mmCIF file of C-alpha atoms and ligand atoms in Angstrom:
data_model
loop_
_atom_site.group_PDB
_atom_site.id
_atom_site.type_symbol
_atom_site.label_atom_id
_atom_site.label_comp_id
_atom_site.label_asym_id
_atom_site.label_seq_id
_atom_site.Cartn_x
_atom_site.Cartn_y
_atom_site.Cartn_z
ATOM 1 C CA MET A 137 20.821 14.001 -6.557
ATOM 2 C CA LYS A 138 18.969 11.960 -9.152
ATOM 3 C CA ALA A 139 15.168 12.021 -8.814
ATOM 4 C CA ALA A 140 12.120 10.993 -10.837
ATOM 5 C CA VAL A 141 9.823 13.996 -11.022
ATOM 6 C CA VAL A 142 6.196 14.421 -12.114
ATOM 7 C CA PRO A 143 6.466 17.789 -13.906
ATOM 8 C CA ALA A 144 2.712 18.164 -14.548
ATOM 9 C CA LEU A 145 -0.355 15.997 -13.873
ATOM 10 C CA GLY A 146 -0.726 13.415 -16.641
ATOM 11 C CA ALA A 147 2.779 14.000 -18.035
ATOM 12 C CA PRO A 148 5.440 11.269 -18.119
ATOM 13 C CA LEU A 149 7.968 11.386 -15.287
ATOM 14 C CA VAL A 150 11.351 12.966 -15.993
ATOM 15 C CA ILE A 151 14.691 12.054 -14.433
ATOM 16 C CA ARG A 152 16.239 15.240 -13.076
ATOM 17 C CA ASP A 153 19.316 16.296 -11.209
ATOM 18 C CA VAL A 154 17.872 18.231 -8.246
ATOM 19 C CA PRO A 155 19.436 19.638 -5.053
ATOM 20 C CA ILE A 156 19.619 17.271 -2.070
ATOM 21 C CA PRO A 157 16.785 18.470 0.218
ATOM 22 C CA GLU A 158 17.642 19.955 3.628
ATOM 23 C CA PRO A 159 15.925 18.471 6.687
ATOM 24 C CA GLY A 160 13.976 21.112 8.623
ATOM 25 C CA PRO A 161 13.226 21.082 12.360
ATOM 26 C CA GLY A 162 11.971 17.628 13.399
ATOM 27 C CA GLN A 163 13.085 16.060 10.133
ATOM 28 C CA VAL A 164 15.802 13.696 8.935
ATOM 29 C CA LEU A 165 17.639 13.275 5.629
ATOM 30 C CA VAL A 166 17.581 9.678 4.407
ATOM 31 C CA ARG A 167 19.827 8.137 1.745
ATOM 32 C CA ILE A 168 17.342 5.968 -0.126
ATOM 33 C CA GLU A 169 18.322 2.364 -0.911
ATOM 34 C CA THR A 170 15.030 1.068 -2.328
ATOM 35 C CA CYS A 171 11.530 2.321 -3.076
ATOM 36 C CA GLY A 172 8.582 0.227 -4.221
ATOM 37 C CA LEU A 173 6.268 1.249 -7.043
ATOM 38 C CA CYS A 174 2.791 1.452 -5.512
ATOM 39 C CA HIS A 175 -0.182 1.774 -7.865
ATOM 40 C CA THR A 176 -0.946 4.962 -5.907
ATOM 41 C CA ASP A 177 2.128 6.557 -7.526
ATOM 42 C CA ILE A 178 0.453 6.068 -10.915
ATOM 43 C CA HIS A 179 -2.796 7.650 -9.652
ATOM 44 C CA ALA A 180 -0.724 10.533 -8.219
ATOM 45 C CA ALA A 181 1.151 11.216 -11.458
ATOM 46 C CA ARG A 182 -2.098 11.192 -13.412
ATOM 47 C CA GLY A 183 -4.057 13.307 -10.927
ATOM 48 C CA ASP A 184 -6.708 10.560 -10.688
ATOM 49 C CA TRP A 185 -8.187 11.575 -7.319
ATOM 50 C CA PRO A 186 -10.354 14.453 -6.039
ATOM 51 C CA VAL A 187 -7.452 15.846 -3.971
ATOM 52 C CA LYS A 188 -4.411 16.502 -6.196
ATOM 53 C CA PRO A 189 -0.745 16.053 -5.210
ATOM 54 C CA LYS A 190 1.837 18.841 -5.051
ATOM 55 C CA ILE A 191 3.408 19.622 -8.435
ATOM 56 C CA PRO A 192 6.198 19.176 -9.317
ATOM 57 C CA LEU A 193 6.193 15.944 -7.311
ATOM 58 C CA ILE A 194 8.794 13.329 -6.449
ATOM 59 C CA PRO A 195 6.507 10.301 -5.844
ATOM 60 C CA GLY A 196 7.310 7.286 -3.679
ATOM 61 C CA HIS A 197 6.055 6.147 -0.268
ATOM 62 C CA GLU A 198 7.786 2.774 0.058
ATOM 63 C CA GLY A 199 11.229 4.286 0.577
ATOM 64 C CA VAL A 200 13.790 2.479 2.730
ATOM 65 C CA GLY A 201 17.202 3.897 3.490
ATOM 66 C CA VAL A 202 19.730 5.059 6.027
ATOM 67 C CA ILE A 203 19.498 8.268 8.069
ATOM 68 C CA GLU A 204 22.322 10.525 6.941
ATOM 69 C CA ALA A 205 21.629 13.827 8.698
ATOM 70 C CA LEU A 206 19.341 15.252 11.369
ATOM 71 C CA GLY A 207 17.359 18.491 11.152
ATOM 72 C CA PRO A 208 18.193 21.419 13.467
ATOM 73 C CA SER A 209 16.050 20.518 16.487
ATOM 74 C CA LEU A 210 17.014 16.843 16.664
ATOM 75 C CA THR A 211 19.851 15.486 18.722
ATOM 76 C CA ALA A 212 21.714 12.347 17.744
ATOM 77 C CA GLY A 213 21.152 9.317 19.920
ATOM 78 C CA ARG A 214 17.369 9.447 20.311
ATOM 79 C CA PRO A 215 16.276 5.898 19.532
ATOM 80 C CA LEU A 216 14.275 6.743 16.419
ATOM 81 C CA VAL A 217 16.631 9.220 14.858
ATOM 82 C CA ALA A 218 20.176 7.899 15.029
ATOM 83 C CA ILE A 219 22.420 8.671 12.081
ATOM 84 C CA GLY A 220 23.201 5.390 10.316
ATOM 85 C CA GLN A 221 19.894 3.792 11.236
ATOM 86 C CA ARG A 222 17.890 2.119 8.489
ATOM 87 C CA VAL A 223 14.290 3.277 8.345
ATOM 88 C CA ALA A 224 11.165 3.092 6.179
ATOM 89 C CA LEU A 225 9.377 6.226 4.938
ATOM 90 C CA PRO A 226 5.668 5.330 4.741
ATOM 91 C CA TRP A 227 2.733 7.171 3.113
ATOM 92 C CA LEU A 228 1.821 8.705 6.486
ATOM 93 C CA GLY A 229 4.723 11.141 6.485
ATOM 94 C CA TYR A 230 3.425 13.120 9.435
ATOM 95 C CA ALA A 231 0.523 13.161 11.889
ATOM 96 C CA CYS A 232 0.092 15.803 14.593
ATOM 97 C CA GLY A 233 -0.116 13.489 17.608
ATOM 98 C CA HIS A 234 -2.662 15.797 19.272
ATOM 99 C CA CYS A 235 -5.961 15.659 17.374
ATOM 100 C CA ARG A 236 -8.686 13.297 18.604
ATOM 101 C CA TYR A 237 -7.833 10.719 15.914
ATOM 102 C CA CYS A 238 -4.109 10.705 16.698
ATOM 103 C CA VAL A 239 -4.795 10.467 20.413
ATOM 104 C CA ALA A 240 -7.226 7.587 19.850
ATOM 105 C CA GLY A 241 -4.618 5.538 17.945
ATOM 106 C CA TRP A 242 -5.999 6.494 14.522
ATOM 107 C CA GLU A 243 -3.154 8.688 13.320
ATOM 108 C CA THR A 244 -3.919 7.608 9.742
ATOM 109 C CA TYR A 245 -7.001 9.867 9.968
ATOM 110 C CA CYS A 246 -5.115 12.811 11.543
ATOM 111 C CA THR A 247 -6.766 16.152 10.729
ATOM 112 C CA THR A 248 -3.445 17.695 9.573
ATOM 113 C CA PRO A 249 -1.474 14.865 7.949
ATOM 114 C CA ALA A 250 1.361 14.942 5.410
ATOM 115 C CA TYR A 251 1.591 12.183 2.811
ATOM 116 C CA MET A 252 4.971 11.075 1.457
ATOM 117 C CA GLY A 253 5.142 11.249 -2.311
ATOM 118 C CA TYR A 254 1.868 13.188 -2.472
ATOM 119 C CA THR A 255 1.661 16.319 -0.296
ATOM 120 C CA MET A 256 5.458 16.225 0.272
ATOM 121 C CA ASP A 257 8.224 14.834 -1.923
ATOM 122 C CA GLY A 258 8.802 11.093 -1.633
ATOM 123 C CA SER A 259 11.449 8.454 -2.241
ATOM 124 C CA TYR A 260 11.796 8.134 -6.041
ATOM 125 C CA ALA A 261 15.175 9.792 -5.463
ATOM 126 C CA GLU A 262 18.623 9.176 -4.044
ATOM 127 C CA HIS A 263 17.679 11.139 -0.912
ATOM 128 C CA ALA A 264 14.454 12.096 0.823
ATOM 129 C CA VAL A 265 13.522 14.234 3.792
ATOM 130 C CA ALA A 266 11.079 12.694 6.293
ATOM 131 C CA TRP A 267 9.630 13.584 9.685
ATOM 132 C CA ALA A 268 11.739 11.841 12.340
ATOM 133 C CA SER A 269 8.586 11.025 14.306
ATOM 134 C CA HIS A 270 7.090 9.024 11.423
ATOM 135 C CA VAL A 271 9.932 6.985 9.994
ATOM 136 C CA VAL A 272 9.792 3.333 11.077
ATOM 137 C CA PRO A 273 12.970 1.410 12.003
ATOM 138 C CA VAL A 274 13.615 -1.630 9.788
ATOM 139 C CA PRO A 275 14.804 -4.767 11.635
ATOM 140 C CA ASP A 276 18.212 -6.092 10.522
ATOM 141 C CA ALA A 277 16.635 -9.408 9.529
ATOM 142 C CA ILE A 278 14.726 -7.755 6.651
ATOM 143 C CA THR A 279 16.336 -6.689 3.381
ATOM 144 C CA SER A 280 15.486 -3.233 2.037
ATOM 145 C CA MET A 281 14.039 -4.943 -1.070
ATOM 146 C CA ASP A 282 11.512 -6.757 1.132
ATOM 147 C CA ALA A 283 10.927 -3.860 3.531
ATOM 148 C CA SER A 284 9.839 -1.486 0.749
ATOM 149 C CA PRO A 285 6.624 -3.325 -0.273
ATOM 150 C CA LEU A 286 5.769 -3.988 3.377
ATOM 151 C CA THR A 287 5.891 -0.218 4.011
ATOM 152 C CA CYS A 288 2.704 0.463 2.011
ATOM 153 C CA ALA A 289 1.360 -2.632 0.228
ATOM 154 C CA GLY A 290 1.854 -4.808 3.290
ATOM 155 C CA VAL A 291 0.606 -2.450 5.953
ATOM 156 C CA THR A 292 -2.443 -1.374 3.914
ATOM 157 C CA ALA A 293 -3.571 -4.949 3.346
ATOM 158 C CA TYR A 294 -2.854 -5.899 6.958
ATOM 159 C CA LYS A 295 -4.749 -2.926 8.407
ATOM 160 C CA GLY A 296 -7.677 -3.420 6.032
ATOM 161 C CA LEU A 297 -8.048 -6.973 7.300
ATOM 162 C CA LYS A 298 -7.458 -5.939 10.911
ATOM 163 C CA VAL A 299 -10.471 -3.607 10.849
ATOM 164 C CA ALA A 300 -12.647 -6.389 9.370
ATOM 165 C CA ASN A 301 -11.167 -9.074 11.646
ATOM 166 C CA PRO A 302 -11.594 -12.328 9.689
ATOM 167 C CA ARG A 303 -11.828 -15.210 12.134
ATOM 168 C CA PRO A 304 -11.086 -18.936 11.899
ATOM 169 C CA GLY A 305 -14.142 -20.544 10.349
ATOM 170 C CA GLU A 306 -14.714 -17.537 8.121
ATOM 171 C CA THR A 307 -13.749 -17.118 4.483
ATOM 172 C CA ALA A 308 -11.666 -14.105 3.493
ATOM 173 C CA MET A 309 -11.410 -13.094 -0.156
ATOM 174 C CA VAL A 310 -8.644 -10.893 -1.513
ATOM 175 C CA VAL A 311 -9.524 -9.284 -4.840
ATOM 176 C CA GLY A 312 -6.483 -8.261 -6.911
ATOM 177 C CA ILE A 313 -3.271 -10.228 -6.328
ATOM 178 C CA GLY A 314 -0.867 -7.366 -6.990
ATOM 179 C CA GLY A 315 1.315 -5.470 -4.549
ATOM 180 C CA LEU A 316 -1.321 -5.198 -1.839
ATOM 181 C CA GLY A 317 -3.162 -8.415 -2.595
ATOM 182 C CA HIS A 318 -0.249 -10.869 -2.557
ATOM 183 C CA LEU A 319 0.498 -9.754 0.990
ATOM 184 C CA GLY A 320 -3.172 -9.438 1.970
ATOM 185 C CA LEU A 321 -3.663 -13.065 1.103
ATOM 186 C CA GLN A 322 -0.853 -14.078 3.458
ATOM 187 C CA TYR A 323 -2.192 -11.880 6.286
ATOM 188 C CA ALA A 324 -5.682 -13.361 5.825
ATOM 189 C CA ARG A 325 -4.096 -16.759 6.481
ATOM 190 C CA LEU A 326 -2.392 -15.395 9.604
ATOM 191 C CA PHE A 327 -5.816 -14.271 10.854
ATOM 192 C CA GLY A 328 -6.859 -17.898 10.519
ATOM 193 C CA ALA A 329 -9.441 -17.527 7.756
ATOM 194 C CA ARG A 330 -9.970 -19.792 4.768
ATOM 195 C CA THR A 331 -8.709 -17.762 1.800
ATOM 196 C CA VAL A 332 -9.953 -17.061 -1.713
ATOM 197 C CA ALA A 333 -7.804 -15.135 -4.216
ATOM 198 C CA VAL A 334 -9.407 -13.330 -7.160
ATOM 199 C CA ASP A 335 -7.603 -11.775 -10.123
ATOM 200 C CA MET A 336 -8.122 -11.560 -13.879
ATOM 201 C CA TYR A 337 -4.718 -13.007 -14.839
ATOM 202 C CA ASP A 338 -3.923 -16.707 -14.440
ATOM 203 C CA GLU A 339 -0.268 -15.990 -13.549
ATOM 204 C CA LYS A 340 -1.454 -13.943 -10.545
ATOM 205 C CA LEU A 341 -3.706 -16.800 -9.474
ATOM 206 C CA GLU A 342 -0.803 -19.252 -9.788
ATOM 207 C CA LEU A 343 1.215 -16.970 -7.512
ATOM 208 C CA ALA A 344 -1.728 -16.855 -5.071
ATOM 209 C CA ALA A 345 -1.860 -20.657 -4.990
ATOM 210 C CA GLU A 346 1.907 -20.789 -4.325
ATOM 211 C CA LEU A 347 1.430 -18.314 -1.472
ATOM 212 C CA GLY A 348 -1.139 -20.630 0.102
ATOM 213 C CA ALA A 349 -4.551 -19.500 -1.180
ATOM 214 C CA ASP A 350 -7.128 -22.196 -0.432
ATOM 215 C CA HIS A 351 -9.105 -21.285 -3.568
ATOM 216 C CA VAL A 352 -8.468 -19.127 -6.629
ATOM 217 C CA VAL A 353 -11.136 -17.576 -8.858
ATOM 218 C CA ASN A 354 -10.621 -15.819 -12.175
ATOM 219 C CA ALA A 355 -12.723 -12.626 -12.277
ATOM 220 C CA ARG A 356 -13.311 -13.154 -16.004
ATOM 221 C CA GLY A 357 -15.346 -16.297 -15.324
ATOM 222 C CA ASP A 358 -18.656 -16.766 -13.473
ATOM 223 C CA GLN A 359 -17.281 -15.324 -10.251
ATOM 224 C CA GLN A 360 -20.608 -15.185 -8.351
ATOM 225 C CA ALA A 361 -21.409 -18.857 -9.003
ATOM 226 C CA GLU A 362 -17.906 -19.968 -8.003
ATOM 227 C CA LEU A 363 -17.952 -17.907 -4.805
ATOM 228 C CA ALA A 364 -21.439 -19.140 -3.908
ATOM 229 C CA ALA A 365 -20.247 -22.724 -4.413
ATOM 230 C CA LEU A 366 -17.479 -22.008 -1.888
ATOM 231 C CA GLY A 367 -20.082 -20.995 0.689
ATOM 232 C CA GLY A 368 -19.882 -17.232 0.119
ATOM 233 C CA ILE A 369 -17.497 -14.670 1.537
ATOM 234 C CA ASP A 370 -17.309 -13.250 5.067
ATOM 235 C CA VAL A 371 -14.556 -10.668 4.536
ATOM 236 C CA ALA A 372 -13.642 -9.193 1.145
ATOM 237 C CA LEU A 373 -10.553 -7.012 0.780
ATOM 238 C CA VAL A 374 -10.772 -5.265 -2.591
ATOM 239 C CA THR A 375 -7.425 -3.906 -3.738
ATOM 240 C CA VAL A 376 -8.509 -3.469 -7.360
ATOM 241 C CA PRO A 377 -9.191 0.153 -8.331
ATOM 242 C CA SER A 378 -12.544 -0.741 -9.884
ATOM 243 C CA PRO A 379 -16.105 -0.033 -8.660
ATOM 244 C CA GLN A 380 -17.312 -3.144 -10.555
ATOM 245 C CA ALA A 381 -14.908 -5.346 -8.568
ATOM 246 C CA MET A 382 -16.214 -3.761 -5.343
ATOM 247 C CA ARG A 383 -19.843 -4.384 -6.359
ATOM 248 C CA ALA A 384 -19.043 -8.000 -7.215
ATOM 249 C CA ALA A 385 -17.379 -8.498 -3.829
ATOM 250 C CA HIS A 386 -20.358 -6.944 -2.032
ATOM 251 C CA ALA A 387 -22.704 -9.294 -3.880
ATOM 252 C CA ALA A 388 -20.691 -12.321 -2.730
ATOM 253 C CA LEU A 389 -20.871 -11.397 0.975
ATOM 254 C CA ASN A 390 -22.631 -13.650 3.471
ATOM 255 C CA PRO A 391 -24.798 -12.215 6.274
ATOM 256 C CA ASN A 392 -22.591 -10.089 8.584
ATOM 257 C CA GLY A 393 -20.031 -9.918 5.751
ATOM 258 C CA ARG A 394 -17.530 -7.055 5.644
ATOM 259 C CA LEU A 395 -16.412 -5.378 2.419
ATOM 260 C CA VAL A 396 -13.130 -3.544 2.914
ATOM 261 C CA ILE A 397 -12.262 -1.054 0.193
ATOM 262 C CA VAL A 398 -8.617 -0.086 -0.240
ATOM 263 C CA GLY A 399 -8.368 0.280 -4.049
ATOM 264 C CA LEU A 400 -8.849 3.899 -5.125
ATOM 265 C CA PRO A 401 -10.286 4.172 -8.668
ATOM 266 C CA SER A 402 -10.318 7.427 -10.617
ATOM 267 C CA ASP A 403 -14.052 6.719 -10.980
ATOM 268 C CA ASN A 404 -14.935 7.840 -7.451
ATOM 269 C CA HIS A 405 -18.473 6.424 -7.150
ATOM 270 C CA LEU A 406 -19.849 3.065 -6.091
ATOM 271 C CA ASP A 407 -23.497 1.956 -6.419
ATOM 272 C CA LEU A 408 -24.530 -0.728 -3.945
ATOM 273 C CA PRO A 409 -27.929 -2.315 -3.338
ATOM 274 C CA ILE A 410 -29.425 -1.101 -0.044
ATOM 275 C CA PHE A 411 -31.935 -3.919 0.447
ATOM 276 C CA GLU A 412 -29.292 -6.686 0.380
ATOM 277 C CA THR A 413 -26.993 -4.611 2.592
ATOM 278 C CA VAL A 414 -29.683 -4.141 5.234
ATOM 279 C CA LEU A 415 -31.274 -7.565 5.171
ATOM 280 C CA SER A 416 -27.911 -9.328 5.435
ATOM 281 C CA GLY A 417 -26.250 -6.821 7.794
ATOM 282 C CA LYS A 418 -23.336 -6.228 5.418
ATOM 283 C CA SER A 419 -20.677 -3.624 6.299
ATOM 284 C CA VAL A 420 -18.760 -1.436 3.870
ATOM 285 C CA ILE A 421 -15.479 -0.168 5.310
ATOM 286 C CA GLY A 422 -12.875 2.167 3.812
ATOM 287 C CA SER A 423 -9.315 1.803 5.067
ATOM 288 C CA LEU A 424 -6.219 3.986 4.597
ATOM 289 C CA VAL A 425 -2.704 2.521 5.036
ATOM 290 C CA GLY A 426 -1.832 1.832 8.706
ATOM 291 C CA THR A 427 -0.165 3.413 11.724
ATOM 292 C CA ARG A 428 3.547 3.226 12.586
ATOM 293 C CA ASN A 429 2.659 0.334 14.885
ATOM 294 C CA ASP A 430 0.955 -1.486 12.019
ATOM 295 C CA VAL A 431 4.064 -1.040 9.829
ATOM 296 C CA ALA A 432 6.202 -2.388 12.687
ATOM 297 C CA ASP A 433 3.835 -5.399 12.964
ATOM 298 C CA CYS A 434 4.324 -6.166 9.255
ATOM 299 C CA PHE A 435 8.105 -5.979 9.681
ATOM 300 C CA GLU A 436 7.896 -8.259 12.702
ATOM 301 C CA PHE A 437 5.775 -10.881 10.898
ATOM 302 C CA HIS A 438 8.259 -10.844 8.042
ATOM 303 C CA ALA A 439 11.307 -11.090 10.307
ATOM 304 C CA ARG A 440 9.660 -14.182 11.843
ATOM 305 C CA GLY A 441 9.391 -15.733 8.389
ATOM 306 C CA LEU A 442 5.595 -15.575 8.267
ATOM 307 C CA THR A 443 5.337 -13.671 4.954
ATOM 308 C CA LYS A 444 6.977 -13.770 1.557
ATOM 309 C CA VAL A 445 7.447 -10.562 -0.461
ATOM 310 C CA ILE A 446 7.516 -10.996 -4.236
ATOM 311 C CA THR A 447 9.619 -8.310 -5.920
ATOM 312 C CA GLU A 448 11.519 -7.483 -9.089
ATOM 313 C CA SER A 449 14.293 -4.892 -9.096
ATOM 314 C CA ARG A 450 14.164 -1.918 -11.481
ATOM 315 C CA ARG A 451 16.186 1.236 -12.278
ATOM 316 C CA ILE A 452 14.511 4.571 -11.591
ATOM 317 C CA GLU A 453 15.451 5.649 -15.147
ATOM 318 C CA ASP A 454 12.860 3.117 -16.380
ATOM 319 C CA VAL A 455 10.026 4.498 -14.235
ATOM 320 C CA ASN A 456 7.645 5.251 -17.132
ATOM 321 C CA GLU A 457 8.049 1.745 -18.602
ATOM 322 C CA CYS A 458 7.500 0.360 -15.091
ATOM 323 C CA PHE A 459 4.171 2.244 -14.793
ATOM 324 C CA ASP A 460 3.126 0.662 -18.126
ATOM 325 C CA GLU A 461 4.134 -2.801 -16.889
ATOM 326 C CA VAL A 462 1.977 -2.419 -13.763
ATOM 327 C CA LEU A 463 -1.011 -1.154 -15.780
ATOM 328 C CA ALA A 464 -0.686 -4.087 -18.182
ATOM 329 C CA GLY A 465 -0.843 -6.550 -15.257
ATOM 330 C CA LYS A 466 2.594 -7.941 -16.222
ATOM 331 C CA VAL A 467 4.233 -7.493 -12.835
ATOM 332 C CA PRO A 468 4.517 -10.565 -10.558
ATOM 333 C CA ALA A 469 3.661 -8.469 -7.467
ATOM 334 C CA ARG A 470 5.840 -5.442 -6.693
ATOM 335 C CA LEU A 471 8.495 -3.580 -8.682
ATOM 336 C CA VAL A 472 11.153 -2.004 -6.473
ATOM 337 C CA PHE A 473 13.595 0.694 -7.567
ATOM 338 C CA GLU A 474 17.133 0.186 -6.289
ATOM 339 C CA PHE A 475 19.308 3.286 -5.874
HETATM 340 P P1 NAD B 115 -1.385 -3.532 -8.410
HETATM 341 O O1 NAD B 115 -1.497 -2.971 -9.767
HETATM 342 O O2 NAD B 115 -0.082 -4.070 -7.929
HETATM 343 O O3 NAD B 115 -2.461 -4.704 -8.189
HETATM 344 C C1 NAD B 115 -3.744 -4.696 -8.730
HETATM 345 C C2 NAD B 115 -4.133 -6.135 -9.049
HETATM 346 O O4 NAD B 115 -5.504 -6.163 -9.438
HETATM 347 C C3 NAD B 115 -3.348 -6.749 -10.181
HETATM 348 O O5 NAD B 115 -2.874 -8.017 -9.809
HETATM 349 C C4 NAD B 115 -4.364 -6.859 -11.318
HETATM 350 O O6 NAD B 115 -4.102 -7.956 -12.156
HETATM 351 C C5 NAD B 115 -5.648 -7.052 -10.539
HETATM 352 N N1 NAD B 115 -6.874 -6.673 -11.240
HETATM 353 C C6 NAD B 115 -7.068 -5.625 -12.070
HETATM 354 N N2 NAD B 115 -8.362 -5.571 -12.455
HETATM 355 C C7 NAD B 115 -8.994 -6.602 -11.858
HETATM 356 C C8 NAD B 115 -10.338 -7.058 -11.832
HETATM 357 N N3 NAD B 115 -11.294 -6.435 -12.508
HETATM 358 N N4 NAD B 115 -10.645 -8.144 -11.057
HETATM 359 C C9 NAD B 115 -9.677 -8.764 -10.354
HETATM 360 N N5 NAD B 115 -8.394 -8.371 -10.340
HETATM 361 C C10 NAD B 115 -8.051 -7.307 -11.077
HETATM 362 O O7 NAD B 115 -1.887 -2.360 -7.445
HETATM 363 P P2 NAD B 115 -1.563 -2.109 -5.877
HETATM 364 O O8 NAD B 115 -0.263 -1.369 -5.751
HETATM 365 O O9 NAD B 115 -1.771 -3.359 -5.134
HETATM 366 O O10 NAD B 115 -2.694 -1.027 -5.507
HETATM 367 C C11 NAD B 115 -4.055 -1.330 -5.697
HETATM 368 C C12 NAD B 115 -4.940 -0.146 -5.387
HETATM 369 O O11 NAD B 115 -4.868 0.150 -3.988
HETATM 370 C C13 NAD B 115 -4.593 1.162 -6.107
HETATM 371 O O12 NAD B 115 -5.795 1.825 -6.442
HETATM 372 C C14 NAD B 115 -3.858 1.954 -5.038
HETATM 373 O O13 NAD B 115 -3.931 3.356 -5.228
HETATM 374 C C15 NAD B 115 -4.636 1.536 -3.819
HETATM 375 N N6 NAD B 115 -3.921 1.717 -2.550
HETATM 376 C C16 NAD B 115 -4.664 2.119 -1.498
HETATM 377 C C17 NAD B 115 -4.083 2.259 -0.274
HETATM 378 C C18 NAD B 115 -4.913 2.651 0.895
HETATM 379 O O14 NAD B 115 -4.361 3.051 1.918
HETATM 380 N N7 NAD B 115 -6.218 2.511 0.843
HETATM 381 C C19 NAD B 115 -2.717 2.007 -0.119
HETATM 382 C C20 NAD B 115 -1.984 1.564 -1.218
HETATM 383 C C21 NAD B 115 -2.604 1.412 -2.434
HETATM 384 ZN ZN1 ZN B 116 1.004 2.780 -1.575
HETATM 385 ZN ZN1 ZN B 117 -3.512 14.308 14.368
#
């Protein structure tokens, strides 16, 4: 099969002909139709984070495709693992189901997880192997092109807001209107909050306005003054991989404000003022993707017509140019590889 492979950390990806992987016990083989390009894939290929991915690596954790074969211990006909079923292959490739976090409904913080396209090969390929327990069925009403970005960008933004719970009467700010942010903005509206979109490119802010943002603010201007004039921020979801953007969002928070960090910069440290945090009761919350239920919620919202996914189709052969496009801020929201 054709696959895009990271041969070494920091090296460009190479398109290789590799053997179709065999599903092991508890796993399925999926013929991939689409896979979104998440900014995480760029961090993975560069080795940006303290914990490094497997190498060589096939990235990709927004894969959507059809189950083609079942691993040895699976029998056809179980609802989640029917051959021919279309499923999504999210970042959370596996969680044990038994540790205290899994049992409590926090499988994203499982003590023995596997991550698609990071600790196991992902969906930048014509086929991928996934754990049957952690693929998520895709409703017929959703195209694979739309389902791919919902599988990571959507669910991460949704879950980040869910933990901060913006309420009607509050103002929710989404910083970075890229893959995560363009969906985060729409979820913030579903939560009932007044919304503010922040980015450094005017085209992204135009998109935010089209998607229903109540206010847009360019981060290159006097962001603090503009946000203060809007009455401050109650919930800030920062998708930008930048400690400065996180500090700016923290500074804009009202009393009881919640800063949710989902962007993951290579610069792993964030300085925040303690006095302002304490005297205004601000919270700082990290959030990692979402559970299978959260992914299913995002699919359900979309099937009901409540969200719009902005995509452009690309060929996997152009993966390196696509990484450059994302880094240059030229992408409307999400690039999706079609196989
Ligand atoms: P993206 O490149 O699609 O979007 C980033 C957006 O931020 C772009 O619109 C860009 O123009 C904007 N931006 C850049 N610098 C800015 C600044 N200083 N101020 C305001 N806006 C700015 O990226 P993405 O795929 O949405 O991912 C964003 C980050 O989230 C990455 O670090 C990724 O690894 C991380 N991520 C985390 C999780 C998680 O579970 N926590 C899941 C997925 C992605
Ligand atoms: Zn992702
Ligand atoms: Zn677990």
